[in-house]
XYZ file of C-alpha atoms in Angstrom:
724
model
C 7.129 -48.261 58.228
C 6.722 -49.831 54.838
C 4.150 -49.341 52.102
C 3.445 -51.418 49.029
C 4.654 -50.216 45.646
C 2.597 -51.136 42.616
C 4.571 -52.324 39.593
C 3.077 -53.474 36.316
C 4.319 -56.763 34.878
C 4.654 -56.703 31.087
C 5.249 -60.241 29.864
C 3.565 -59.753 26.508
C 4.889 -57.637 23.712
C 2.711 -54.769 22.486
C 0.778 -55.488 19.318
C 1.569 -52.028 18.039
C 5.288 -52.726 18.384
C 5.123 -56.057 16.655
C 3.452 -54.445 13.665
C 5.373 -51.190 13.792
C 6.223 -50.926 10.133
C 2.704 -51.588 8.787
C 1.299 -49.038 11.248
C 3.776 -46.442 9.994
C 2.728 -47.110 6.419
C -0.928 -46.763 7.334
C -0.240 -43.497 9.168
C 1.752 -42.160 6.227
C -1.028 -42.962 3.761
C -3.620 -41.376 6.032
C -1.493 -38.212 6.370
C -1.100 -38.048 2.598
C -4.864 -38.245 2.137
C -5.382 -35.481 4.718
C -2.928 -33.235 2.899
C -4.568 -33.993 -0.450
C -8.009 -33.183 0.992
C -6.776 -29.879 2.414
C -5.028 -29.003 -0.895
C -8.233 -29.733 -2.812
C -10.307 -27.489 -0.587
C -7.759 -24.684 -0.767
C -7.510 -25.036 -4.556
C -11.257 -24.500 -4.886
C -10.978 -21.278 -2.891
C -7.950 -20.017 -4.828
C -9.408 -20.875 -8.243
C -12.715 -19.180 -7.401
C -10.762 -15.942 -6.897
C -8.038 -16.321 -9.519
C -10.306 -17.063 -12.493
C -12.594 -13.993 -12.266
C -9.633 -11.796 -11.340
C -7.667 -12.926 -14.410
C -10.626 -12.467 -16.741
C -11.252 -9.018 -15.290
C -7.596 -8.059 -15.766
C -7.718 -9.196 -19.394
C -10.908 -7.271 -20.134
C -9.397 -4.203 -18.467
C -6.694 -4.205 -21.154
C -9.281 -4.014 -23.934
C -9.871 -0.586 -25.426
C -13.345 -1.191 -26.829
C -15.005 -1.406 -23.395
C -16.296 1.620 -21.504
C -14.310 2.533 -18.411
C -15.809 3.452 -15.041
C -14.387 4.396 -11.616
C -13.165 1.530 -9.455
C -15.797 -0.011 -7.190
C -15.631 1.440 -3.620
C -15.776 -2.124 -2.232
C -12.592 -2.925 -4.130
C -10.921 0.276 -2.959
C -11.665 -0.468 0.711
C -10.602 -4.108 0.356
C -7.368 -3.114 -1.352
C -6.513 -0.641 1.394
C -7.346 -3.035 4.226
C -5.149 -5.729 2.698
C -2.307 -3.331 1.944
C -2.115 -1.837 5.445
C -1.152 -4.921 7.532
C 0.991 -6.380 4.757
C 2.955 -3.115 4.433
C 2.217 -2.930 0.719
C 2.668 0.412 -1.055
C -0.235 2.764 -0.515
C -3.067 2.262 -2.959
C -5.177 5.246 -3.941
C -7.940 3.468 -5.824
C -8.356 6.582 -7.983
C -8.396 4.887 -11.343
C -10.824 3.821 -14.014
C -11.328 0.241 -15.138
C -13.457 -1.534 -17.718
C -17.011 -1.963 -16.416
C -16.914 -5.811 -16.506
C -13.678 -5.662 -14.501
C -15.483 -3.982 -11.617
C -17.971 -6.848 -11.467
C -15.438 -9.652 -11.940
C -13.004 -8.306 -9.348
C -15.870 -8.029 -6.868
C -16.735 -11.665 -7.613
C -13.065 -12.523 -6.992
C -13.541 -11.242 -3.439
C -16.969 -12.707 -2.691
C -16.619 -16.122 -4.373
C -13.866 -17.435 -2.025
C -15.910 -16.287 0.967
C -18.993 -18.109 -0.314
C -17.102 -21.343 -1.074
C -15.294 -21.241 2.276
C -18.612 -20.710 4.091
C -20.206 -23.621 2.267
C -17.307 -25.944 3.092
C -17.437 -24.942 6.754
C -21.175 -25.642 6.812
C -20.658 -29.107 5.313
C -17.853 -29.812 7.788
C -20.047 -28.774 10.718
C -23.098 -30.795 9.649
C -21.551 -33.862 8.024
C -17.948 -33.901 9.249
C -16.583 -33.743 5.688
C -16.062 -30.891 3.269
C -15.698 -31.289 -0.483
C -12.060 -32.383 -0.335
C -12.405 -34.542 2.765
C -15.354 -36.415 1.289
C -13.371 -37.156 -1.870
C -10.421 -38.614 0.039
C -12.356 -40.385 2.781
C -11.529 -38.073 5.672
C -13.965 -37.208 8.428
C -13.925 -34.881 11.436
C -15.876 -35.960 14.531
C -16.201 -35.075 18.186
C -15.579 -37.457 21.086
C -18.983 -39.051 20.573
C -18.253 -39.735 16.903
C -20.790 -37.150 15.685
C -20.210 -34.180 13.302
C -18.527 -31.385 15.271
C -21.130 -28.630 14.836
C -20.850 -24.953 13.883
C -19.113 -23.669 17.031
C -16.466 -26.382 17.045
C -15.790 -25.908 13.318
C -15.383 -22.141 13.705
C -12.932 -22.696 16.563
C -11.130 -25.450 14.645
C -10.763 -23.626 11.332
C -10.989 -19.948 12.268
C -8.817 -19.956 15.371
C -6.755 -23.130 15.359
C -5.950 -23.637 11.696
C -5.597 -20.022 10.522
C -5.624 -17.301 13.187
C -3.009 -18.717 15.565
C -0.359 -19.879 13.038
C -0.770 -16.906 10.702
C -0.667 -14.439 13.604
C 2.489 -16.053 14.952
C 4.066 -15.935 11.478
C 3.000 -12.304 11.037
C 4.493 -11.153 14.344
C 7.753 -12.967 13.649
C 7.904 -11.485 10.129
C 6.933 -7.959 11.174
C 9.718 -7.696 13.740
C 12.361 -9.428 11.652
C 14.856 -8.087 9.101
C 12.727 -9.661 6.351
C 9.968 -7.075 6.790
C 8.369 -5.810 4.474
C 9.251 -8.540 1.945
C 5.949 -10.310 1.350
C 7.564 -13.541 0.147
C 9.116 -14.101 3.586
C 5.712 -13.731 5.263
C 4.103 -16.214 2.860
C 6.898 -18.726 3.491
C 6.637 -18.343 7.273
C 2.851 -18.690 7.169
C 3.152 -21.877 5.138
C 5.638 -23.368 7.590
C 3.527 -22.470 10.627
C 0.340 -23.854 9.064
C 2.152 -27.065 8.146
C 3.655 -27.418 11.622
C 0.283 -26.775 13.257
C -1.460 -29.313 11.034
C 1.068 -32.095 11.622
C 1.307 -31.497 15.344
C 4.180 -29.996 17.294
C 6.853 -32.225 18.798
C 5.979 -31.258 22.364
C 2.313 -32.190 21.941
C 1.098 -35.484 23.312
C 0.612 -37.787 20.376
C 1.491 -34.921 17.972
C -2.196 -34.198 17.530
C -3.020 -31.170 15.333
C -3.504 -27.990 17.358
C -6.789 -27.102 15.667
C -8.240 -30.500 16.624
C -6.952 -30.184 20.176
C -8.506 -26.788 20.930
C -11.795 -27.670 19.201
C -12.089 -31.102 20.826
C -12.358 -32.838 17.464
C -10.702 -35.871 15.876
C -9.755 -36.470 12.250
C -10.498 -40.082 11.322
C -10.583 -42.393 8.324
C -14.142 -42.329 6.952
C -13.582 -45.535 4.988
C -13.456 -47.565 8.218
C -16.259 -48.179 10.717
C -16.078 -45.725 13.606
C -14.646 -47.327 16.767
C -12.870 -46.087 19.834
C -9.697 -47.759 18.605
C -9.702 -45.601 15.475
C -9.463 -42.450 17.576
C -6.453 -43.932 19.350
C -4.938 -45.039 16.035
C -5.315 -41.711 14.228
C -4.395 -39.430 17.105
C -1.629 -41.608 18.602
C -3.177 -41.147 22.024
C -5.865 -42.815 24.067
C -8.859 -40.685 25.094
C -9.563 -40.611 28.818
C -12.806 -42.481 28.419
C -11.037 -45.412 26.659
C -8.338 -45.893 29.279
C -10.467 -47.990 31.668
C -9.169 -51.589 31.498
C -10.520 -54.795 32.943
C -10.303 -54.629 36.752
C -9.415 -58.303 37.185
C -6.624 -58.083 34.605
C -5.257 -55.027 36.327
C -5.195 -56.785 39.699
C -3.599 -59.873 38.203
C -0.803 -57.864 36.658
C 0.486 -56.237 39.806
C 2.467 -57.487 42.800
C 2.947 -55.995 46.216
C 6.572 -55.350 47.115
C 7.574 -54.026 50.535
C 9.827 -51.040 50.368
C 10.830 -48.313 52.750
C 8.582 -45.291 52.404
C 10.249 -42.034 51.483
C 9.013 -38.888 53.221
C 6.674 -36.899 51.024
C 8.339 -33.925 49.391
C 6.913 -30.599 50.370
C 7.516 -27.057 49.287
C 6.380 -23.590 50.123
C 3.677 -23.508 47.462
C 2.139 -26.727 48.845
C 2.137 -25.300 52.366
C 0.587 -22.107 51.091
C -2.220 -23.986 49.383
C -2.955 -26.102 52.464
C -2.910 -23.218 54.951
C -6.096 -21.051 54.872
C -4.424 -18.315 56.899
C -1.715 -17.956 54.283
C -4.376 -17.615 51.598
C -6.107 -14.827 53.512
C -2.779 -13.101 54.027
C -2.035 -13.246 50.287
C -5.455 -11.847 49.409
C -5.024 -9.039 51.932
C -1.587 -8.218 50.545
C -2.884 -8.040 46.987
C -5.827 -5.865 48.070
C -3.572 -3.440 49.886
C -1.252 -3.264 46.892
C -4.184 -2.443 44.596
C -5.461 0.262 46.937
C -1.988 1.772 47.221
C -1.524 1.840 43.447
C -4.947 3.472 43.041
C -4.168 6.148 45.624
C -0.757 6.921 44.122
C -2.183 7.046 40.592
C -5.017 9.335 41.677
C -2.586 11.657 43.432
C -0.337 11.827 40.371
C -3.334 12.601 38.142
C -4.586 15.337 40.487
C -1.109 16.871 40.695
C -0.711 16.767 36.905
C -4.053 18.486 36.361
C -3.194 21.088 38.969
C 0.173 21.793 37.345
C -1.542 22.135 33.961
C -4.046 24.629 35.344
C -1.263 26.604 36.998
C 0.694 26.657 33.728
C -2.374 27.761 31.751
C -3.145 30.455 34.308
C 0.438 31.715 34.248
C 0.452 31.704 30.416
C -2.861 33.543 30.378
C -1.493 36.228 32.689
C 1.650 36.578 30.597
C -0.463 36.690 27.437
C -2.620 39.535 28.774
C 0.451 41.438 29.926
C 2.084 41.095 26.483
C -1.148 42.089 24.705
C -1.305 45.280 26.771
C 2.309 45.977 25.914
C 1.593 45.516 22.187
C -1.503 47.693 22.273
C -1.277 50.534 19.729
C -1.895 52.994 22.581
C 0.960 51.529 24.598
C 4.011 53.664 25.332
C 6.395 50.714 24.781
C 9.407 51.335 22.551
C 10.105 49.426 19.324
C 12.689 47.260 21.088
C 10.226 46.477 23.905
C 7.539 45.559 21.354
C 9.945 43.234 19.565
C 10.888 41.559 22.850
C 7.198 41.162 23.711
C 6.511 39.558 20.319
C 9.349 37.046 20.764
C 8.137 36.315 24.317
C 4.631 35.574 23.031
C 6.159 33.092 20.601
C 7.451 31.075 23.553
C 4.109 30.755 25.377
C 3.033 27.679 23.376
C -0.559 28.806 23.799
C -3.314 28.712 21.119
C -4.382 32.261 21.999
C -0.833 33.503 21.512
C -0.583 31.871 18.065
C -3.893 33.361 16.937
C -2.843 36.792 18.197
C 0.497 36.656 16.357
C -1.155 35.538 13.092
C -3.671 38.368 13.367
C -0.902 40.843 14.199
C 1.031 39.645 11.144
C -1.880 40.653 8.914
C -2.107 44.139 10.436
C 1.508 45.148 11.017
C 3.064 47.519 8.481
C 6.481 48.143 9.984
C 9.038 45.948 8.129
C 11.186 45.231 11.198
C 8.147 44.323 13.293
C 6.882 42.057 10.499
C 10.194 40.242 10.455
C 10.054 39.801 14.241
C 6.510 38.376 14.077
C 7.586 35.971 11.351
C 10.527 34.865 13.475
C 8.247 34.266 16.476
C 5.830 32.178 14.402
C 8.742 30.283 12.850
C 9.926 29.383 16.353
C 6.471 27.963 17.089
C 6.709 25.780 13.973
C 4.046 23.518 12.529
C 1.558 24.402 15.295
C 1.169 27.832 13.702
C 0.272 26.445 10.247
C -3.505 25.941 10.821
C -4.010 29.580 11.866
C -1.712 30.820 9.104
C -3.677 28.797 6.564
C -7.008 30.244 7.730
C -5.623 33.763 7.441
C -4.093 32.888 4.053
C -7.463 31.799 2.643
C -9.189 34.861 4.082
C -6.640 37.301 2.616
C -6.702 35.543 -0.763
C -10.505 35.766 -0.858
C -10.381 39.484 -0.007
C -7.795 40.087 -2.724
C -9.891 38.231 -5.278
C -12.997 40.212 -4.359
C -11.188 43.516 -4.939
C -10.255 42.548 -8.489
C -7.139 42.909 -10.557
C -7.275 46.652 -11.127
C -4.336 48.389 -9.394
C -5.312 50.312 -6.280
C -3.970 51.130 -2.845
C -6.382 48.629 -1.295
C -5.136 45.896 -3.605
C -1.513 46.661 -2.770
C -2.307 46.555 0.954
C -3.970 43.140 0.640
C -1.062 41.875 -1.449
C 1.459 42.937 1.187
C -0.543 41.219 3.924
C -0.813 38.039 1.882
C 2.898 38.257 1.081
C 3.807 38.386 4.800
C 1.588 35.377 5.444
C 3.121 33.403 2.562
C 6.656 34.218 3.631
C 5.955 32.912 7.140
C 4.585 29.613 5.804
C 7.606 29.375 3.510
C 10.000 29.865 6.429
C 8.291 27.219 8.583
C 8.343 24.638 5.769
C 12.013 25.318 5.103
C 13.069 25.447 8.755
C 11.288 22.242 9.766
C 12.081 20.189 6.663
C 10.960 16.575 7.085
C 8.978 17.329 10.259
C 5.790 18.594 8.646
C 4.285 15.263 7.611
C 0.774 15.965 8.900
C 0.466 19.595 7.802
C -2.702 20.546 5.927
C -2.138 23.282 3.345
C -4.997 22.296 1.061
C -6.310 25.219 -1.023
C -3.590 27.498 0.384
C -2.453 30.294 -1.940
C 1.336 30.135 -2.152
C 1.709 31.347 -5.710
C 3.594 34.416 -6.833
C 2.232 37.607 -5.271
C 2.469 40.857 -7.202
C 3.464 41.401 -10.789
C 6.269 42.882 -12.814
C 9.982 42.214 -12.678
C 10.126 42.274 -8.873
C 7.248 40.170 -7.470
C 6.492 40.541 -3.786
C 6.684 36.810 -3.111
C 7.720 33.597 -4.813
C 7.699 30.245 -2.993
C 11.247 28.841 -2.771
C 11.647 25.401 -1.228
C 14.599 23.879 -3.046
C 15.867 20.539 -1.691
C 13.295 20.533 1.118
C 11.510 17.458 2.474
C 7.797 18.095 1.870
C 6.683 14.488 2.267
C 3.231 13.874 3.660
C 1.987 17.466 3.329
C -1.539 17.936 2.019
C -1.332 20.412 -0.895
C -4.668 19.349 -2.346
C -6.114 22.231 -4.390
C -3.274 24.567 -3.339
C -1.813 27.186 -5.656
C 1.952 26.677 -5.997
C 2.400 28.261 -9.401
C 5.882 29.583 -10.285
C 7.299 27.962 -7.139
C 10.904 26.812 -7.061
C 10.922 23.225 -5.772
C 14.124 21.914 -7.331
C 15.322 18.667 -5.796
C 12.572 18.669 -3.172
C 11.076 15.405 -1.943
C 7.327 14.900 -1.751
C 7.666 11.352 -0.497
C 9.432 9.900 2.533
C 9.659 6.796 4.661
C 6.985 6.404 7.300
C 7.321 5.549 10.957
C 8.697 2.103 10.140
C 11.691 3.697 8.392
C 11.222 1.581 5.252
C 10.399 2.519 1.674
C 7.419 1.200 -0.265
C 5.230 0.400 2.722
C 1.703 1.506 3.543
C 2.741 4.184 6.035
C 5.048 6.062 3.639
C 4.638 9.819 3.925
C 3.336 10.850 0.497
C 2.200 14.352 -0.369
C -1.200 14.961 -1.943
C -1.069 17.410 -4.862
C -4.450 16.551 -6.357
C -6.087 19.489 -8.084
C -3.167 21.786 -7.225
C -2.053 24.646 -9.460
C 1.678 24.181 -10.103
C 1.961 26.050 -13.387
C 5.432 27.204 -14.457
C 6.925 25.687 -11.301
C 10.464 24.326 -11.291
C 10.434 20.707 -10.092
C 13.696 19.555 -11.653
C 15.081 16.417 -9.975
C 12.207 16.448 -7.472
C 11.048 13.178 -5.915
C 7.369 12.800 -6.790
C 7.293 9.001 -6.765
C 3.841 7.591 -5.939
C 2.553 11.122 -5.284
C -1.131 11.728 -5.934
C -1.596 14.384 -8.633
C -5.081 13.751 -10.004
C -6.161 16.652 -12.238
C -3.133 18.681 -11.162
C -2.166 21.582 -13.417
C 1.538 21.285 -14.259
C 1.381 23.166 -17.528
C 4.719 24.673 -18.575
C 6.323 23.246 -15.448
C 9.931 22.071 -15.496
C 10.259 18.442 -14.444
C 13.587 17.512 -16.006
C 15.068 14.373 -14.386
C 12.240 14.325 -11.836
C 11.235 11.003 -10.274
C 7.560 10.446 -11.115
C 7.606 6.650 -11.000
C 4.237 5.149 -10.048
C 2.784 8.640 -9.620
C -0.970 9.101 -10.105
C -1.426 11.783 -12.777
C -4.954 10.899 -13.919
C -6.387 13.821 -15.883
C -3.322 15.972 -15.104
C -2.382 18.902 -17.329
C 1.263 18.648 -18.436
C 0.927 20.739 -21.567
C 4.240 22.251 -22.703
C 5.954 20.770 -19.630
C 9.646 19.919 -19.698
C 10.136 16.239 -18.814
C 13.550 15.575 -20.307
C 15.065 12.488 -18.682
C 12.173 12.208 -16.217
C 11.364 8.829 -14.665
C 7.690 8.008 -15.268
C 7.919 4.232 -15.050
C 4.646 2.736 -13.901
C 3.002 6.162 -13.706
C -0.733 6.484 -14.382
C -1.395 9.278 -16.900
C -4.852 8.235 -18.009
C -6.663 11.051 -19.853
C -3.731 13.370 -19.109
C -2.780 16.220 -21.431
C 0.858 16.385 -22.534
C 0.353 18.467 -25.651
C 3.621 20.081 -26.703
C 5.568 18.535 -23.817
C 9.212 17.529 -24.143
C 9.655 13.846 -23.215
C 13.100 13.407 -24.670
C 14.979 10.478 -23.085
C 12.184 10.084 -20.524
C 11.383 6.656 -19.077
C 7.737 5.652 -19.470
C 8.125 1.877 -19.293
C 4.933 0.189 -18.068
C 3.225 3.580 -17.790
C -0.530 3.867 -18.354
C -1.363 6.678 -20.789
C -4.803 5.468 -21.837
C -6.539 8.153 -23.937
C -3.814 10.707 -23.134
C -3.318 13.702 -25.447
C 0.257 13.901 -26.755
C -0.044 16.045 -29.852
C 3.210 17.721 -30.978
C 5.127 15.976 -28.193
C 8.897 15.672 -28.532
C 9.721 12.106 -27.503
C 13.110 11.502 -29.118
C 14.701 8.392 -27.622
C 11.881 8.003 -25.099
C 11.439 4.590 -23.482
C 7.838 3.411 -23.830
C 8.220 -0.369 -23.743
C 5.214 -2.251 -22.326
C 3.349 1.060 -21.899
C -0.417 1.259 -22.318
C -0.854 3.835 -25.093
C -4.242 2.753 -26.365
C -6.461 5.538 -27.750
C -3.669 8.084 -27.291
C -3.375 11.054 -29.643
C 0.182 11.609 -30.958
C -0.662 13.787 -33.938
C 2.428 15.548 -35.337
C 4.620 14.202 -32.503
C 8.300 13.320 -32.880
C 9.033 9.765 -31.709
C 12.351 9.349 -33.478
C 14.367 6.533 -31.956
C 11.693 5.843 -29.334
C 11.522 2.374 -27.789
C 7.944 1.093 -28.138
C 8.727 -2.581 -27.703
C 5.530 -4.488 -26.781
C 3.676 -1.228 -26.210
C -0.096 -1.180 -26.619
C -0.886 1.430 -29.316
C -4.257 0.025 -30.304
C -6.529 2.653 -31.879
C -3.889 5.336 -31.275
C -3.745 8.403 -33.501
C -0.215 8.558 -34.933
C -1.026 10.638 -37.968
C 1.795 12.869 -39.209
C 4.091 11.533 -36.494
C 7.782 10.963 -36.974
C 8.740 7.412 -36.042
C 12.086 7.089 -37.807
C 14.337 4.485 -36.189
C 11.594 3.718 -33.644
C 11.445 0.244 -32.123
C 7.912 -1.125 -32.596
C 8.730 -4.797 -32.201
C 5.826 -6.905 -30.911
C 3.786 -3.725 -30.396
C 0.005 -3.869 -30.572
C -0.862 -1.473 -33.413
C -4.374 -2.753 -33.996
C -6.544 -0.030 -35.531
C -3.775 2.587 -35.222
C -3.836 5.623 -37.508
C -0.487 6.004 -39.335
C -1.693 8.428 -41.989
C 1.220 10.488 -43.323
C 3.456 9.143 -40.538
C 7.160 8.577 -41.166
C 8.040 4.939 -40.365
C 11.307 4.845 -42.270
C 13.778 2.473 -40.625
C 11.223 1.664 -37.902
C 11.367 -1.920 -36.656
C 7.900 -3.473 -37.086
C 8.795 -7.106 -36.599
C 6.145 -9.197 -34.815
C 3.882 -6.144 -34.528
C 0.094 -6.542 -34.756
C -1.059 -4.296 -37.631
C -4.653 -5.507 -37.880
C -6.850 -2.672 -39.114
C -4.040 -0.088 -39.089
C -4.433 2.807 -41.549
C -1.289 3.336 -43.701
C -2.593 6.006 -46.060
C 0.385 8.151 -47.061
C 2.679 6.408 -44.569
C 6.408 6.534 -45.355
C 7.875 3.037 -45.063
C 11.250 3.477 -46.712
C 13.805 6.216 -46.061
C 14.367 9.017 -48.443
C 17.638 10.865 -48.736
C 18.540 11.942 -45.224
C 18.327 15.609 -44.383
C 21.696 17.002 -43.185
C 19.924 18.537 -40.197
C 18.935 15.038 -39.007
C 22.459 13.656 -38.806
C 22.268 13.674 -35.012
C 19.649 10.901 -35.128
C 21.597 7.681 -34.781
C 20.393 4.745 -36.821
C 20.079 1.668 -34.585
C 21.903 -1.488 -35.513
C 19.136 -3.612 -37.014
C 21.042 -5.335 -39.765
C 19.877 -4.668 -43.267
C 16.899 -2.430 -44.013
C 14.991 -5.471 -45.225
C 14.707 -6.639 -41.624
C 12.437 -3.702 -40.761
C 9.293 -5.333 -42.185
C 10.553 -8.849 -42.786
C 7.918 -11.356 -41.718
C 5.452 -8.608 -40.737
C 1.838 -9.372 -41.667
C 0.334 -6.481 -43.661
C -2.625 -8.503 -44.951
C -5.200 -6.586 -42.865
C -3.620 -3.137 -43.151
C -5.846 -0.489 -44.733
C -5.103 1.980 -47.549
C -1.782 0.587 -48.789
C -0.704 2.146 -52.102
C 1.299 0.413 -54.839
C 4.665 1.834 -53.733
C 4.139 0.734 -50.135
C 3.035 -2.717 -51.279
C 6.043 -3.069 -53.551
C 8.372 -2.146 -50.725
C 6.673 -4.603 -48.354
C 6.898 -7.458 -50.818
C 10.540 -6.827 -51.760
C 11.586 -6.536 -48.104
C 10.008 -9.794 -46.990
C 6.697 -8.533 -45.653
C 3.527 -10.615 -45.839
C 0.540 -9.600 -47.983
C -1.877 -11.585 -50.161
C -0.901 -9.534 -53.214
C 2.800 -10.287 -52.869
C 4.053 -12.658 -55.602
């Protein structure tokens, strides 16, 4: 048996092949125009955000503009962007210049408005702003504008969602996470690959055009069916119908032995109705079986839970009867019962133990109860906190006058505090979600032997909520209030960071503690010891650090706006890039402190010692530096506009390239007197000759210069209109 085989005769060369090179050039030029159109449209979006954001950032650096809290819209937007991109947690608790709030909001809304307008134009006319400029048009198969739905699918899903999502997943589960630059690079590559068409696609047509059913054509040419084929490198189905006579003339019938048709199991299955019914029945039975097994497992699990709860309830009642004051149980039996209750893992048992802790007076029994609650761990903290607040309120209501009732309440509070202390120490690093806000963990009792003092040295306290808590006099040396989150990486959104806002941490010892990025808004750290502590990027807005010890502390990038550091010791501390806007720093010791690039505008440094401090490029506009000691200080390129230097000592200070517009120099010491023997420890920096201190510095707009100061400025190379 033979059957004819149809073969197409191709005697003529293809026109596209004969003009291959010109077609490539045309395609290349068209691709270039498409890229230019897309770049133009993206530039409009980027510029609409960048310009208001930059202006807002500049105005935020000005000191003559009133500051207001950050707009809640900006706070929410910042958090929602930071979370998926694994950026460091942003608190939003900061003040900005009032125009900045408006401009940054515009920076969010303007790109959305421009993008929406371009999408509308694309849907209704087939060309956005960039496409119209470069002669590019998007049409459907009928040659009409694509419409709203097709444009949303084309741009929202095809051009952005699919490639960016693929890039994000690849980045998130790669070793490059959380480096943002790698994600941006991957996104760019995926968007480019999607726009140019993947190698496995027919005709390498862009994915966003394929899924939206649209075509990108040259608007400078009349629309024809051939243009779709030319620009997409494929022939639409409705253009593939040729002339019937030509098709018949181009084929010949050739006898050839017929090969048996290949078959397989899937083909037989599709052609056999009985097999289909069997498959459906099998799937139905499998679903029913899974449902029955799942239901049985659920019922059994619930039954086991009820049995466990019933057994725990019976054990709980038996132990309660044994611990009844009227019980005849011995001390040893009571202690065993207490430890047994600690193993029940039952909310009633925890509440009972916490209540018993507040009533027990026997020292050995108290220790046993504390041990039982410590074995329970973090689950006991909520009940302990409630009892802690209740006992603290009772103690406060009694007053400070010594009495037997006061001593009783103090002992009860002490037992509660000791238990919390033990749990935090025993489960270090495993208490990330604990809420101890407003808890009273300060020193209990008075005199040389206080009843309680919180001691958590070198303990991981990351993620704990201490908001409004009282931790005064606590020993927290080397403890960490910040840790890696679930992703195991630093500086990502899910980092475990403690909240110490509004907490009382007076006289506490936090030497070498890790408080990086910790939230400490309006926290009282007066007279606290923070030597060599890591406070980089911490939020200390309105915090009280009066008389605190911060020798060698790392405060780089910290926000100390409106904070009080009066009388604090900042010797050798690092405050580079820190924000101390309007902070109070009177009588501060800041010998050798690093303050380069710091925002120190409107700060009050009256009578402070800044000998040898590095203030390179710092912003000291309108700062009060009266009676301060700035010998050997580096003030190069600093902004000293409107600063008050009355009676300040600037001998040997480096003022080169500094902005002194409007600065007050009444009584300011510009040249060194005979050095006091007690100051020999202050090392004079190598700045060449003393004439280099003010050489080239413009003093023309400085206020209250006397004749001696002017003479010194002129002889040392300073600039002033009255210099000869």
